[in-house]
GROMACS .gro file of C-alpha atoms in nm:
model
  154
    1MET     CA    1   0.014   0.007  -0.010
    2SER     CA    2   0.157   0.318  -0.116
    3SER     CA    3   0.115   0.618   0.133
    4ALA     CA    4   0.188   0.993   0.079
    5ILE     CA    5   0.290   1.190   0.395
    6PHE     CA    6   0.257   1.564   0.380
    7ASP     CA    7   0.433   1.828   0.600
    8GLY     CA    8   0.127   2.001   0.668
    9SER     CA    9   0.295   2.290   0.879
   10HIS     CA   10   0.557   2.349   0.609
   11LEU     CA   11   0.279   2.348   0.324
   12LEU     CA   12   0.051   2.585   0.513
   13TYR     CA   13   0.337   2.831   0.588
   14ARG     CA   14   0.394   2.853   0.192
   15CYS     CA   15   0.046   2.877   0.124
   16ARG     CA   16   0.013   3.179   0.357
   17TYR     CA   17   0.284   3.358   0.146
   18ALA     CA   18   0.111   3.247  -0.170
   19ALA     CA   19  -0.208   3.377  -0.053
   20GLU     CA   20  -0.066   3.707   0.024
   21GLY     CA   21   0.117   3.726  -0.297
   22SER     CA   22  -0.224   3.646  -0.477
   23GLY     CA   23  -0.411   3.921  -0.303
   24ILE     CA   24  -0.632   3.658  -0.132
   25LEU     CA   25  -0.495   3.666   0.226
   26SER     CA   26  -0.758   3.507   0.447
   27SER     CA   27  -0.789   3.180   0.606
   28GLN     CA   28  -1.026   3.079   0.339
   29GLY     CA   29  -0.757   3.183   0.072
   30ILE     CA   30  -0.485   3.000   0.268
   31SER     CA   31  -0.701   2.685   0.300
   32PHE     CA   32  -0.801   2.702  -0.067
   33ILE     CA   33  -0.433   2.718  -0.170
   34PHE     CA   34  -0.353   2.433   0.059
   35LEU     CA   35  -0.622   2.192  -0.062
   36ARG     CA   36  -0.526   2.273  -0.418
   37SER     CA   37  -0.152   2.190  -0.349
   38LEU     CA   38  -0.258   1.876  -0.149
   39PHE     CA   39  -0.485   1.751  -0.409
   40LYS     CA   40  -0.289   1.835  -0.714
   41VAL     CA   41   0.004   1.586  -0.576
   42LEU     CA   42  -0.251   1.332  -0.477
   43SER     CA   43  -0.446   1.336  -0.811
   44SER     CA   44  -0.116   1.281  -1.000
   45SER     CA   45  -0.012   0.963  -0.848
   46GLN     CA   46  -0.146   0.622  -0.723
   47TYR     CA   47  -0.148   0.694  -0.346
   48GLU     CA   48  -0.374   0.455  -0.138
   49GLN     CA   49  -0.368   0.691   0.162
   50ALA     CA   50  -0.257   1.012   0.257
   51PHE     CA   51  -0.148   1.164   0.583
   52VAL     CA   52  -0.098   1.537   0.677
   53LEU     CA   53   0.147   1.595   0.978
   54TRP     CA   54   0.153   1.919   1.193
   55ASP     CA   55   0.396   2.062   1.420
   56ASP     CA   56   0.196   2.072   1.725
   57GLY     CA   57   0.494   2.074   1.983
   58LEU     CA   58   0.859   2.073   2.049
   59PRO     CA   59   0.997   1.716   2.155
   60ALA     CA   60   1.167   1.742   2.489
   61HIS     CA   61   1.456   1.519   2.362
   62ARG     CA   62   1.552   1.805   2.140
   63PHE     CA   63   1.613   2.028   2.439
   64THR     CA   64   1.833   1.801   2.633
   65SER     CA   65   2.125   1.862   2.392
   66GLY     CA   66   2.200   2.181   2.548
   67VAL     CA   67   2.145   2.365   2.213
   68ASP     CA   68   1.897   2.661   2.222
   69TYR     CA   69   1.666   2.472   2.003
   70LYS     CA   70   1.465   2.723   1.799
   71GLY     CA   71   1.541   2.973   2.057
   72ASP     CA   72   1.613   3.260   1.817
   73ARG     CA   73   1.269   3.259   1.672
   74GLU     CA   74   1.045   3.555   1.771
   75VAL     CA   75   0.682   3.477   1.832
   76ASP     CA   76   0.465   3.610   1.544
   77LEU     CA   77   0.148   3.770   1.610
   78SER     CA   78   0.096   3.930   1.294
   79GLU     CA   79  -0.234   3.909   1.101
   80PRO     CA   80  -0.111   3.669   0.839
   81LYS     CA   81   0.010   3.434   1.114
   82VAL     CA   82  -0.310   3.449   1.280
   83LEU     CA   83  -0.483   3.378   0.957
   84GLN     CA   84  -0.253   3.083   0.910
   85LYS     CA   85  -0.342   2.950   1.250
   86GLN     CA   86  -0.723   2.987   1.169
   87ALA     CA   87  -0.672   2.792   0.844
   88GLN     CA   88  -0.499   2.518   1.016
   89ILE     CA   89  -0.779   2.475   1.256
   90TYR     CA   90  -1.023   2.464   0.972
   91LEU     CA   91  -0.816   2.220   0.758
   92ARG     CA   92  -0.743   1.978   1.040
   93GLY     CA   93  -1.128   1.947   1.099
   94LEU     CA   94  -1.191   1.914   0.719
   95LEU     CA   95  -0.932   1.666   0.593
   96PRO     CA   96  -1.049   1.356   0.765
   97TYR     CA   97  -1.385   1.413   0.574
   98LEU     CA   98  -1.177   1.418   0.248
   99GLY     CA   99  -1.008   1.102   0.329
  100VAL     CA  100  -0.691   1.249   0.458
  101ILE     CA  101  -0.535   1.135   0.809
  102SER     CA  102  -0.435   1.448   0.990
  103ILE     CA  103  -0.190   1.386   1.280
  104GLY     CA  104  -0.020   1.623   1.509
  105HIS     CA  105   0.100   1.555   1.879
  106LYS     CA  106   0.190   1.822   2.157
  107GLU     CA  107   0.522   1.661   2.201
  108ALA     CA  108   0.655   1.617   1.841
  109GLU     CA  109   0.717   1.805   1.530
  110ALA     CA  110   0.597   1.677   1.202
  111ASP     CA  111   0.911   1.515   1.084
  112ASP     CA  112   0.948   1.325   1.405
  113LEU     CA  113   0.595   1.170   1.348
  114ALA     CA  114   0.685   1.110   0.975
  115PHE     CA  115   0.985   0.919   1.097
  116LEU     CA  116   0.758   0.711   1.303
  117LEU     CA  117   0.515   0.650   1.005
  118VAL     CA  118   0.768   0.529   0.760
  119ASN     CA  119   0.878   0.256   1.005
  120LYS     CA  120   0.524   0.139   1.027
  121LEU     CA  121   0.389   0.161   0.664
  122GLN     CA  122   0.486  -0.029   0.363
  123GLY     CA  123   0.621   0.237   0.127
  124GLY     CA  124   0.555   0.579  -0.054
  125THR     CA  125   0.674   0.936  -0.051
  126VAL     CA  126   0.702   1.208   0.198
  127ILE     CA  127   0.644   1.551   0.072
  128SER     CA  128   0.834   1.846   0.215
  129ASP     CA  129   1.091   2.104   0.143
  130ASP     CA  130   1.238   2.087   0.501
  131THR     CA  131   1.560   1.895   0.512
  132ASP     CA  132   1.484   1.731   0.845
  133TRP     CA  133   1.246   1.486   0.640
  134TYR     CA  134   1.557   1.332   0.507
  135GLN     CA  135   1.561   1.102   0.808
  136CYS     CA  136   1.273   0.925   0.646
  137LEU     CA  137   1.523   0.787   0.374
  138ILE     CA  138   1.647   0.541   0.639
  139ASN     CA  139   1.369   0.306   0.495
  140SER     CA  140   1.450   0.224   0.138
  141ASP     CA  141   1.090   0.175   0.051
  142TRP     CA  142   1.042   0.560   0.085
  143SER     CA  143   1.137   0.853  -0.111
  144VAL     CA  144   1.137   1.246  -0.039
  145TYR     CA  145   0.966   1.474  -0.287
  146ARG     CA  146   1.080   1.833  -0.250
  147LYS     CA  147   0.800   1.993  -0.399
  148LYS     CA  148   0.968   2.357  -0.437
  149LYS     CA  149   1.255   2.182  -0.627
  150LYS     CA  150   1.030   1.940  -0.801
  151LYS     CA  151   1.289   1.665  -0.713
  152ILE     CA  152   1.271   1.304  -0.567
  153HIS     CA  153   1.533   1.182  -0.323
  154THR     CA  154   1.567   0.828  -0.276
   0.00000   0.00000   0.00000
């Protein structure tokens, strides 16, 4: 069974900027671009199941290394960020009705969840432009598709 695993948080971030650049910056505009992007990939391939994974938290093990993990990031309370969060809430509720499994965990980032899934599922493609997702290539039945570069890594 071939699966597609999407980096939902990263895709949503890109869709926010696409909506802004297209003059449709709203939670509905961001959601529309997200769904269009998601189903464009799904319609062009023979995936039997699809997952969208979300960055819901920061894993505790990342802080034990002594590195100030993502400590240099400022809290973004701008209107575009608020609209992006509203779109995420909407999409997380909608995706299961469209046959897409939506997963997040308060103590994990999406790439950590993807790593767990590729070791449980039979094979497929993870879709993300985040290089952290290369950890999924440890399983030879999987590939990573970098949408921005239109390149598949195996």
